mmCIF file with all atom_site columns, N, CA and C in Angstrom:
data_model
loop_
_atom_site.group_PDB
_atom_site.id
_atom_site.type_symbol
_atom_site.label_atom_id
_atom_site.label_alt_id
_atom_site.label_comp_id
_atom_site.label_asym_id
_atom_site.label_entity_id
_atom_site.label_seq_id
_atom_site.pdbx_PDB_ins_code
_atom_site.Cartn_x
_atom_site.Cartn_y
_atom_site.Cartn_z
_atom_site.occupancy
_atom_site.B_iso_or_equiv
_atom_site.pdbx_formal_charge
_atom_site.auth_seq_id
_atom_site.auth_comp_id
_atom_site.auth_asym_id
_atom_site.auth_atom_id
_atom_site.pdbx_PDB_model_num
ATOM 1   N N  . ASP E 1 1  ? -20.099 -7.269  -5.381 1.00 0.00 ? 1234 ASP E N  1
ATOM 2   C CA . ASP E 1 1  ? -18.675 -7.539  -5.421 1.00 0.00 ? 1234 ASP E CA 1
ATOM 3   C C  . ASP E 1 1  ? -17.977 -6.144  -5.428 1.00 0.00 ? 1234 ASP E C  1
ATOM 4   N N  . ASN E 1 2  ? -17.129 -6.038  -4.558 1.00 0.00 ? 1235 ASN E N  1
ATOM 5   C CA . ASN E 1 2  ? -16.281 -4.772  -4.324 1.00 0.00 ? 1235 ASN E CA 1
ATOM 6   C C  . ASN E 1 2  ? -15.206 -4.698  -5.447 1.00 0.00 ? 1235 ASN E C  1
ATOM 7   N N  . LEU E 1 3  ? -15.041 -3.480  -5.883 1.00 0.00 ? 1236 LEU E N  1
ATOM 8   C CA . LEU E 1 3  ? -14.056 -3.158  -6.831 1.00 0.00 ? 1236 LEU E CA 1
ATOM 9   C C  . LEU E 1 3  ? -12.802 -3.232  -5.997 1.00 0.00 ? 1236 LEU E C  1
ATOM 10  N N  . GLN E 1 4  ? -11.780 -3.894  -6.361 1.00 0.00 ? 1237 GLN E N  1
ATOM 11  C CA . GLN E 1 4  ? -10.533 -4.174  -5.774 1.00 0.00 ? 1237 GLN E CA 1
ATOM 12  C C  . GLN E 1 4  ? -9.513  -3.489  -6.601 1.00 0.00 ? 1237 GLN E C  1
ATOM 13  N N  . ILE E 1 5  ? -8.562  -2.764  -6.065 1.00 0.00 ? 1238 ILE E N  1
ATOM 14  C CA . ILE E 1 5  ? -7.283  -2.188  -6.590 1.00 0.00 ? 1238 ILE E CA 1
ATOM 15  C C  . ILE E 1 5  ? -6.042  -2.581  -5.995 1.00 0.00 ? 1238 ILE E C  1
ATOM 16  N N  . THR E 1 6  ? -5.041  -2.571  -6.592 1.00 0.00 ? 1239 THR E N  1
ATOM 17  C CA . THR E 1 6  ? -3.647  -2.981  -6.117 1.00 0.00 ? 1239 THR E CA 1
ATOM 18  C C  . THR E 1 6  ? -3.118  -1.800  -5.096 1.00 0.00 ? 1239 THR E C  1
ATOM 19  N N  . LEU E 1 7  ? -2.179  -2.205  -4.312 1.00 0.00 ? 1240 LEU E N  1
ATOM 20  C CA . LEU E 1 7  ? -1.635  -1.234  -3.326 1.00 0.00 ? 1240 LEU E CA 1
ATOM 21  C C  . LEU E 1 7  ? -0.911  -0.023  -4.253 1.00 0.00 ? 1240 LEU E C  1
ATOM 22  N N  . LYS E 1 8  ? -0.426  -0.560  -5.380 1.00 0.00 ? 1241 LYS E N  1
ATOM 23  C CA . LYS E 1 8  ? 0.361   0.504   -6.199 1.00 0.00 ? 1241 LYS E CA 1
ATOM 24  C C  . LYS E 1 8  ? -0.692  1.512   -6.784 1.00 0.00 ? 1241 LYS E C  1
ATOM 25  N N  . ALA E 1 9  ? -1.793  1.080   -7.249 1.00 0.00 ? 1242 ALA E N  1
ATOM 26  C CA . ALA E 1 9  ? -2.902  1.925   -7.803 1.00 0.00 ? 1242 ALA E CA 1
ATOM 27  C C  . ALA E 1 9  ? -3.504  2.848   -6.657 1.00 0.00 ? 1242 ALA E C  1
ATOM 28  N N  . ALA E 1 10 ? -3.569  2.279   -5.416 1.00 0.00 ? 1243 ALA E N  1
ATOM 29  C CA . ALA E 1 10 ? -4.099  3.034   -4.307 1.00 0.00 ? 1243 ALA E CA 1
ATOM 30  C C  . ALA E 1 10 ? -3.142  4.082   -4.035 1.00 0.00 ? 1243 ALA E C  1
ATOM 31  N N  . ARG E 1 11 ? -1.833  3.894   -4.119 1.00 0.00 ? 1244 ARG E N  1
ATOM 32  C CA . ARG E 1 11 ? -0.845  4.864   -3.830 1.00 0.00 ? 1244 ARG E CA 1
ATOM 33  C C  . ARG E 1 11 ? -0.775  5.975   -4.783 1.00 0.00 ? 1244 ARG E C  1
ATOM 34  N N  . ILE E 1 12 ? -0.909  5.671   -6.006 1.00 0.00 ? 1245 ILE E N  1
ATOM 35  C CA . ILE E 1 12 ? -0.916  6.445   -7.224 1.00 0.00 ? 1245 ILE E CA 1
ATOM 36  C C  . ILE E 1 12 ? -2.203  7.386   -7.075 1.00 0.00 ? 1245 ILE E C  1
ATOM 37  N N  . ASN E 1 13 ? -3.496  6.777   -6.837 1.00 0.00 ? 1246 ASN E N  1
ATOM 38  C CA . ASN E 1 13 ? -4.684  7.556   -6.560 1.00 0.00 ? 1246 ASN E CA 1
ATOM 39  C C  . ASN E 1 13 ? -4.523  8.506   -5.523 1.00 0.00 ? 1246 ASN E C  1
ATOM 40  N N  . ALA E 1 14 ? -3.752  8.203   -4.501 1.00 0.00 ? 1247 ALA E N  1
ATOM 41  C CA . ALA E 1 14 ? -3.553  9.118   -3.318 1.00 0.00 ? 1247 ALA E CA 1
ATOM 42  C C  . ALA E 1 14 ? -2.455  10.205  -3.587 1.00 0.00 ? 1247 ALA E C  1
ATOM 43  N N  . ASN E 1 15 ? -1.896  10.259  -4.852 1.00 0.00 ? 1248 ASN E N  1
ATOM 44  C CA . ASN E 1 15 ? -0.954  11.114  -5.434 1.00 0.00 ? 1248 ASN E CA 1
ATOM 45  C C  . ASN E 1 15 ? 0.332   11.135  -4.420 1.00 0.00 ? 1248 ASN E C  1
ATOM 46  N N  . LEU E 1 16 ? 0.695   9.879   -4.177 1.00 0.00 ? 1249 LEU E N  1
ATOM 47  C CA . LEU E 1 16 ? 2.026   9.767   -3.258 1.00 0.00 ? 1249 LEU E CA 1
ATOM 48  C C  . LEU E 1 16 ? 3.053   8.937   -4.044 1.00 0.00 ? 1249 LEU E C  1
ATOM 49  N N  . THR E 1 17 ? 4.269   9.258   -3.717 1.00 0.00 ? 1250 THR E N  1
ATOM 50  C CA . THR E 1 17 ? 5.425   8.446   -4.353 1.00 0.00 ? 1250 THR E CA 1
ATOM 51  C C  . THR E 1 17 ? 5.792   7.502   -3.382 1.00 0.00 ? 1250 THR E C  1
ATOM 52  N N  . GLN E 1 18 ? 6.504   6.422   -3.781 1.00 0.00 ? 1251 GLN E N  1
ATOM 53  C CA . GLN E 1 18 ? 6.993   5.547   -2.825 1.00 0.00 ? 1251 GLN E CA 1
ATOM 54  C C  . GLN E 1 18 ? 7.969   6.143   -1.714 1.00 0.00 ? 1251 GLN E C  1
ATOM 55  N N  . ALA E 1 19 ? 8.751   7.180   -2.233 1.00 0.00 ? 1252 ALA E N  1
ATOM 56  C CA . ALA E 1 19 ? 9.472   7.840   -1.152 1.00 0.00 ? 1252 ALA E CA 1
ATOM 57  C C  . ALA E 1 19 ? 8.693   8.599   -0.071 1.00 0.00 ? 1252 ALA E C  1
ATOM 58  N N  . GLN E 1 20 ? 7.535   9.189   -0.452 1.00 0.00 ? 1253 GLN E N  1
ATOM 59  C CA . GLN E 1 20 ? 6.526   9.866   0.419  1.00 0.00 ? 1253 GLN E CA 1
ATOM 60  C C  . GLN E 1 20 ? 6.002   8.886   1.391  1.00 0.00 ? 1253 GLN E C  1
ATOM 61  N N  . VAL E 1 21 ? 5.573   7.716   0.812  1.00 0.00 ? 1254 VAL E N  1
ATOM 62  C CA . VAL E 1 21 ? 4.993   6.654   1.692  1.00 0.00 ? 1254 VAL E CA 1
ATOM 63  C C  . VAL E 1 21 ? 6.145   6.215   2.684  1.00 0.00 ? 1254 VAL E C  1
ATOM 64  N N  . GLU E 1 22 ? 7.340   6.007   2.238  1.00 0.00 ? 1255 GLU E N  1
ATOM 65  C CA . GLU E 1 22 ? 8.358   5.483   3.021  1.00 0.00 ? 1255 GLU E CA 1
ATOM 66  C C  . GLU E 1 22 ? 8.564   6.490   4.313  1.00 0.00 ? 1255 GLU E C  1
ATOM 67  N N  . LYS E 1 23 ? 8.504   7.890   4.036  1.00 0.00 ? 1256 LYS E N  1
ATOM 68  C CA . LYS E 1 23 ? 8.758   8.830   4.974  1.00 0.00 ? 1256 LYS E CA 1
ATOM 69  C C  . LYS E 1 23 ? 7.579   8.854   6.032  1.00 0.00 ? 1256 LYS E C  1
ATOM 70  N N  . GLU E 1 24 ? 6.336   8.724   5.439  1.00 0.00 ? 1257 GLU E N  1
ATOM 71  C CA . GLU E 1 24 ? 5.156   8.832   6.305  1.00 0.00 ? 1257 GLU E CA 1
ATOM 72  C C  . GLU E 1 24 ? 4.983   7.595   7.160  1.00 0.00 ? 1257 GLU E C  1
ATOM 73  N N  . THR E 1 25 ? 5.408   6.412   6.676  1.00 0.00 ? 1258 THR E N  1
ATOM 74  C CA . THR E 1 25 ? 5.154   5.252   7.465  1.00 0.00 ? 1258 THR E CA 1
ATOM 75  C C  . THR E 1 25 ? 6.361   4.519   8.111  1.00 0.00 ? 1258 THR E C  1
ATOM 76  N N  . GLY E 1 26 ? 7.650   4.961   7.619  1.00 0.00 ? 1259 GLY E N  1
ATOM 77  C CA . GLY E 1 26 ? 8.706   4.308   8.086  1.00 0.00 ? 1259 GLY E CA 1
ATOM 78  C C  . GLY E 1 26 ? 9.023   2.811   7.390  1.00 0.00 ? 1259 GLY E C  1
ATOM 79  N N  . PHE E 1 27 ? 8.161   2.486   6.496  1.00 0.00 ? 1260 PHE E N  1
ATOM 80  C CA . PHE E 1 27 ? 8.323   1.229   5.730  1.00 0.00 ? 1260 PHE E CA 1
ATOM 81  C C  . PHE E 1 27 ? 9.380   1.356   4.741  1.00 0.00 ? 1260 PHE E C  1
ATOM 82  N N  . ALA E 1 28 ? 10.292  0.337   4.710  1.00 0.00 ? 1261 ALA E N  1
ATOM 83  C CA . ALA E 1 28 ? 11.364  0.496   3.664  1.00 0.00 ? 1261 ALA E CA 1
ATOM 84  C C  . ALA E 1 28 ? 10.842  0.488   2.238  1.00 0.00 ? 1261 ALA E C  1
ATOM 85  N N  . ARG E 1 29 ? 11.516  1.316   1.345  1.00 0.00 ? 1262 ARG E N  1
ATOM 86  C CA . ARG E 1 29 ? 11.072  1.314   0.029  1.00 0.00 ? 1262 ARG E CA 1
ATOM 87  C C  . ARG E 1 29 ? 11.057  -0.075  -0.690 1.00 0.00 ? 1262 ARG E C  1
ATOM 88  N N  . LYS E 1 30 ? 12.042  -0.876  -0.305 1.00 0.00 ? 1263 LYS E N  1
ATOM 89  C CA . LYS E 1 30 ? 12.255  -2.212  -0.750 1.00 0.00 ? 1263 LYS E CA 1
ATOM 90  C C  . LYS E 1 30 ? 11.023  -3.044  -0.409 1.00 0.00 ? 1263 LYS E C  1
ATOM 91  N N  . THR E 1 31 ? 10.479  -2.868  0.718  1.00 0.00 ? 1264 THR E N  1
ATOM 92  C CA . THR E 1 31 ? 9.382   -3.566  1.318  1.00 0.00 ? 1264 THR E CA 1
ATOM 93  C C  . THR E 1 31 ? 8.118   -3.156  0.478  1.00 0.00 ? 1264 THR E C  1
ATOM 94  N N  . LEU E 1 32 ? 7.949   -1.765  0.368  1.00 0.00 ? 1265 LEU E N  1
ATOM 95  C CA . LEU E 1 32 ? 6.817   -1.151  -0.390 1.00 0.00 ? 1265 LEU E CA 1
ATOM 96  C C  . LEU E 1 32 ? 6.887   -1.935  -1.949 1.00 0.00 ? 1265 LEU E C  1
ATOM 97  N N  . ILE E 1 33 ? 7.990   -1.850  -2.475 1.00 0.00 ? 1266 ILE E N  1
ATOM 98  C CA . ILE E 1 33 ? 7.974   -2.449  -3.784 1.00 0.00 ? 1266 ILE E CA 1
ATOM 99  C C  . ILE E 1 33 ? 7.627   -3.990  -3.955 1.00 0.00 ? 1266 ILE E C  1
ATOM 100 N N  . SER E 1 34 ? 8.038   -4.767  -2.842 1.00 0.00 ? 1267 SER E N  1
ATOM 101 C CA . SER E 1 34 ? 7.556   -6.256  -2.889 1.00 0.00 ? 1267 SER E CA 1
ATOM 102 C C  . SER E 1 34 ? 6.210   -6.284  -2.624 1.00 0.00 ? 1267 SER E C  1
ATOM 103 N N  . TRP E 1 35 ? 5.660   -5.395  -1.869 1.00 0.00 ? 1268 TRP E N  1
ATOM 104 C CA . TRP E 1 35 ? 4.123   -5.464  -1.607 1.00 0.00 ? 1268 TRP E CA 1
ATOM 105 C C  . TRP E 1 35 ? 3.388   -5.009  -2.872 1.00 0.00 ? 1268 TRP E C  1
ATOM 106 N N  . GLU E 1 36 ? 3.789   -3.941  -3.457 1.00 0.00 ? 1269 GLU E N  1
ATOM 107 C CA . GLU E 1 36 ? 3.186   -3.382  -4.650 1.00 0.00 ? 1269 GLU E CA 1
ATOM 108 C C  . GLU E 1 36 ? 3.241   -4.384  -5.896 1.00 0.00 ? 1269 GLU E C  1
ATOM 109 N N  . SER E 1 37 ? 4.384   -5.207  -5.905 1.00 0.00 ? 1270 SER E N  1
ATOM 110 C CA . SER E 1 37 ? 4.408   -6.136  -7.046 1.00 0.00 ? 1270 SER E CA 1
ATOM 111 C C  . SER E 1 37 ? 3.759   -7.412  -6.722 1.00 0.00 ? 1270 SER E C  1
ATOM 112 N N  . GLY E 1 38 ? 3.238   -7.512  -5.500 1.00 0.00 ? 1271 GLY E N  1
ATOM 113 C CA . GLY E 1 38 ? 2.434   -8.715  -5.194 1.00 0.00 ? 1271 GLY E CA 1
ATOM 114 C C  . GLY E 1 38 ? 3.280   -9.899  -4.792 1.00 0.00 ? 1271 GLY E C  1
ATOM 115 N N  . LYS E 1 39 ? 4.557   -9.717  -4.669 1.00 0.00 ? 1272 LYS E N  1
ATOM 116 C CA . LYS E 1 39 ? 5.469   -10.908 -4.234 1.00 0.00 ? 1272 LYS E CA 1
ATOM 117 C C  . LYS E 1 39 ? 5.210   -11.203 -2.779 1.00 0.00 ? 1272 LYS E C  1
ATOM 118 N N  . VAL E 1 40 ? 4.946   -10.275 -1.981 1.00 0.00 ? 1273 VAL E N  1
ATOM 119 C CA . VAL E 1 40 ? 4.742   -10.514 -0.626 1.00 0.00 ? 1273 VAL E CA 1
ATOM 120 C C  . VAL E 1 40 ? 3.330   -9.626  -0.094 1.00 0.00 ? 1273 VAL E C  1
ATOM 121 N N  . ALA E 1 41 ? 2.607   -10.243 0.601  1.00 0.00 ? 1274 ALA E N  1
ATOM 122 C CA . ALA E 1 41 ? 1.344   -9.570  1.152  1.00 0.00 ? 1274 ALA E CA 1
ATOM 123 C C  . ALA E 1 41 ? 1.748   -8.859  2.467  1.00 0.00 ? 1274 ALA E C  1
ATOM 124 N N  . PRO E 1 42 ? 1.433   -7.643  2.678  1.00 0.00 ? 1275 PRO E N  1
ATOM 125 C CA . PRO E 1 42 ? 1.625   -6.911  3.940  1.00 0.00 ? 1275 PRO E CA 1
ATOM 126 C C  . PRO E 1 42 ? 0.841   -7.539  5.003  1.00 0.00 ? 1275 PRO E C  1
ATOM 127 N N  . ARG E 1 43 ? 1.434   -7.577  6.429  1.00 0.00 ? 1276 ARG E N  1
ATOM 128 C CA . ARG E 1 43 ? 0.658   -7.974  7.546  1.00 0.00 ? 1276 ARG E CA 1
ATOM 129 C C  . ARG E 1 43 ? -0.616  -7.037  7.574  1.00 0.00 ? 1276 ARG E C  1
ATOM 130 N N  . VAL E 1 44 ? -1.586  -7.480  8.291  1.00 0.00 ? 1277 VAL E N  1
ATOM 131 C CA . VAL E 1 44 ? -2.834  -6.671  8.404  1.00 0.00 ? 1277 VAL E CA 1
ATOM 132 C C  . VAL E 1 44 ? -2.502  -5.342  9.068  1.00 0.00 ? 1277 VAL E C  1
ATOM 133 N N  . ASP E 1 45 ? -1.596  -5.243  10.083 1.00 0.00 ? 1278 ASP E N  1
ATOM 134 C CA . ASP E 1 45 ? -1.460  -3.922  10.637 1.00 0.00 ? 1278 ASP E CA 1
ATOM 135 C C  . ASP E 1 45 ? -0.653  -3.032  9.728  1.00 0.00 ? 1278 ASP E C  1
ATOM 136 N N  . LYS E 1 46 ? 0.189   -3.474  9.000  1.00 0.00 ? 1279 LYS E N  1
ATOM 137 C CA . LYS E 1 46 ? 0.876   -2.734  7.982  1.00 0.00 ? 1279 LYS E CA 1
ATOM 138 C C  . LYS E 1 46 ? -0.003  -2.218  6.890  1.00 0.00 ? 1279 LYS E C  1
ATOM 139 N N  . LEU E 1 47 ? -0.917  -3.248  6.471  1.00 0.00 ? 1280 LEU E N  1
ATOM 140 C CA . LEU E 1 47 ? -1.922  -2.833  5.403  1.00 0.00 ? 1280 LEU E CA 1
ATOM 141 C C  . LEU E 1 47 ? -2.810  -1.784  5.903  1.00 0.00 ? 1280 LEU E C  1
ATOM 142 N N  . ALA E 1 48 ? -3.301  -1.773  7.053  1.00 0.00 ? 1281 ALA E N  1
ATOM 143 C CA . ALA E 1 48 ? -4.278  -0.874  7.694  1.00 0.00 ? 1281 ALA E CA 1
ATOM 144 C C  . ALA E 1 48 ? -3.586  0.539   7.705  1.00 0.00 ? 1281 ALA E C  1
ATOM 145 N N  . LYS E 1 49 ? -2.263  0.604   8.001  1.00 0.00 ? 1282 LYS E N  1
ATOM 146 C CA . LYS E 1 49 ? -1.600  1.891   7.939  1.00 0.00 ? 1282 LYS E CA 1
ATOM 147 C C  . LYS E 1 49 ? -1.399  2.471   6.628  1.00 0.00 ? 1282 LYS E C  1
ATOM 148 N N  . LEU E 1 50 ? -1.154  1.621   5.631  1.00 0.00 ? 1283 LEU E N  1
ATOM 149 C CA . LEU E 1 50 ? -1.225  2.073   4.229  1.00 0.00 ? 1283 LEU E CA 1
ATOM 150 C C  . LEU E 1 50 ? -2.616  2.518   3.820  1.00 0.00 ? 1283 LEU E C  1
ATOM 151 N N  . CYS E 1 51 ? -3.502  1.776   4.191  1.00 0.00 ? 1284 CYS E N  1
ATOM 152 C CA . CYS E 1 51 ? -5.088  2.035   3.719  1.00 0.00 ? 1284 CYS E CA 1
ATOM 153 C C  . CYS E 1 51 ? -5.317  3.463   4.319  1.00 0.00 ? 1284 CYS E C  1
ATOM 154 N N  . GLN E 1 52 ? -5.052  3.614   5.524  1.00 0.00 ? 1285 GLN E N  1
ATOM 155 C CA . GLN E 1 52 ? -5.387  4.814   6.167  1.00 0.00 ? 1285 GLN E CA 1
ATOM 156 C C  . GLN E 1 52 ? -4.684  6.052   5.596  1.00 0.00 ? 1285 GLN E C  1
ATOM 157 N N  . LEU E 1 53 ? -3.375  5.853   5.185  1.00 0.00 ? 1286 LEU E N  1
ATOM 158 C CA . LEU E 1 53 ? -2.668  6.923   4.495  1.00 0.00 ? 1286 LEU E CA 1
ATOM 159 C C  . LEU E 1 53 ? -3.275  7.220   3.130  1.00 0.00 ? 1286 LEU E C  1
ATOM 160 N N  . TYR E 1 54 ? -3.826  6.105   2.424  1.00 0.00 ? 1287 TYR E N  1
ATOM 161 C CA . TYR E 1 54 ? -4.243  6.280   1.022  1.00 0.00 ? 1287 TYR E CA 1
ATOM 162 C C  . TYR E 1 54 ? -5.726  6.687   1.067  1.00 0.00 ? 1287 TYR E C  1
ATOM 163 N N  . GLY E 1 55 ? -6.425  6.570   2.174  1.00 0.00 ? 1288 GLY E N  1
ATOM 164 C CA . GLY E 1 55 ? -7.775  6.956   2.361  1.00 0.00 ? 1288 GLY E CA 1
ATOM 165 C C  . GLY E 1 55 ? -8.663  5.866   1.538  1.00 0.00 ? 1288 GLY E C  1
ATOM 166 N N  . ILE E 1 56 ? -8.431  4.627   1.772  1.00 0.00 ? 1289 ILE E N  1
ATOM 167 C CA . ILE E 1 56 ? -9.176  3.610   1.105  1.00 0.00 ? 1289 ILE E CA 1
ATOM 168 C C  . ILE E 1 56 ? -9.297  2.427   2.197  1.00 0.00 ? 1289 ILE E C  1
ATOM 169 N N  . ALA E 1 57 ? -10.518 1.770   2.020  1.00 0.00 ? 1290 ALA E N  1
ATOM 170 C CA . ALA E 1 57 ? -10.900 0.659   2.839  1.00 0.00 ? 1290 ALA E CA 1
ATOM 171 C C  . ALA E 1 57 ? -9.987  -0.626  2.598  1.00 0.00 ? 1290 ALA E C  1
ATOM 172 N N  . MET E 1 58 ? -9.559  -1.314  3.699  1.00 0.00 ? 1291 MET E N  1
ATOM 173 C CA . MET E 1 58 ? -8.831  -2.527  3.422  1.00 0.00 ? 1291 MET E CA 1
ATOM 174 C C  . MET E 1 58 ? -9.470  -3.503  2.459  1.00 0.00 ? 1291 MET E C  1
ATOM 175 N N  . GLU E 1 59 ? -10.856 -3.686  2.550  1.00 0.00 ? 1292 GLU E N  1
ATOM 176 C CA . GLU E 1 59 ? -11.421 -4.681  1.726  1.00 0.00 ? 1292 GLU E CA 1
ATOM 177 C C  . GLU E 1 59 ? -11.432 -4.278  0.207  1.00 0.00 ? 1292 GLU E C  1
ATOM 178 N N  . ASN E 1 60 ? -11.019 -3.007  -0.132 1.00 0.00 ? 1293 ASN E N  1
ATOM 179 C CA . ASN E 1 60 ? -10.853 -2.560  -1.467 1.00 0.00 ? 1293 ASN E CA 1
ATOM 180 C C  . ASN E 1 60 ? -9.520  -2.793  -2.008 1.00 0.00 ? 1293 ASN E C  1
ATOM 181 N N  . ILE E 1 61 ? -8.665  -3.395  -1.231 1.00 0.00 ? 1294 ILE E N  1
ATOM 182 C CA . ILE E 1 61 ? -7.202  -3.625  -1.639 1.00 0.00 ? 1294 ILE E CA 1
ATOM 183 C C  . ILE E 1 61 ? -7.091  -5.112  -2.165 1.00 0.00 ? 1294 ILE E C  1
ATOM 184 N N  . LYS E 1 62 ? -6.514  -5.188  -3.254 1.00 0.00 ? 1295 LYS E N  1
ATOM 185 C CA . LYS E 1 62 ? -6.298  -6.653  -3.797 1.00 0.00 ? 1295 LYS E CA 1
ATOM 186 C C  . LYS E 1 62 ? -4.830  -7.048  -3.249 1.00 0.00 ? 1295 LYS E C  1
ATOM 187 N N  . THR E 1 63 ? -4.752  -8.021  -2.490 1.00 0.00 ? 1296 THR E N  1
ATOM 188 C CA . THR E 1 63 ? -3.452  -8.403  -1.906 1.00 0.00 ? 1296 THR E CA 1
ATOM 189 C C  . THR E 1 63 ? -2.804  -9.589  -2.578 1.00 0.00 ? 1296 THR E C  1
ATOM 190 N N  . ASN E 1 64 ? -3.479  -10.160 -3.569 1.00 0.00 ? 1297 ASN E N  1
ATOM 191 C CA . ASN E 1 64 ? -2.924  -11.453 -4.234 1.00 0.00 ? 1297 ASN E CA 1
ATOM 192 C C  . ASN E 1 64 ? -2.951  -11.355 -5.716 1.00 0.00 ? 1297 ASN E C  1
#
């Protein structure tokens, strides 16, 4: 069973702020917050972009 972490934890582990992620990806901070809080799950293409930025495999991200 894979260890899964949240998007917020993945971002913090990558030493990135929400502002830095917003700048790198073009995703609105409001959107990042809703993904990190678990209110909304990002689409697969958006999740892939975040995972690439964070250096983590998609299957290691807990999206619910």
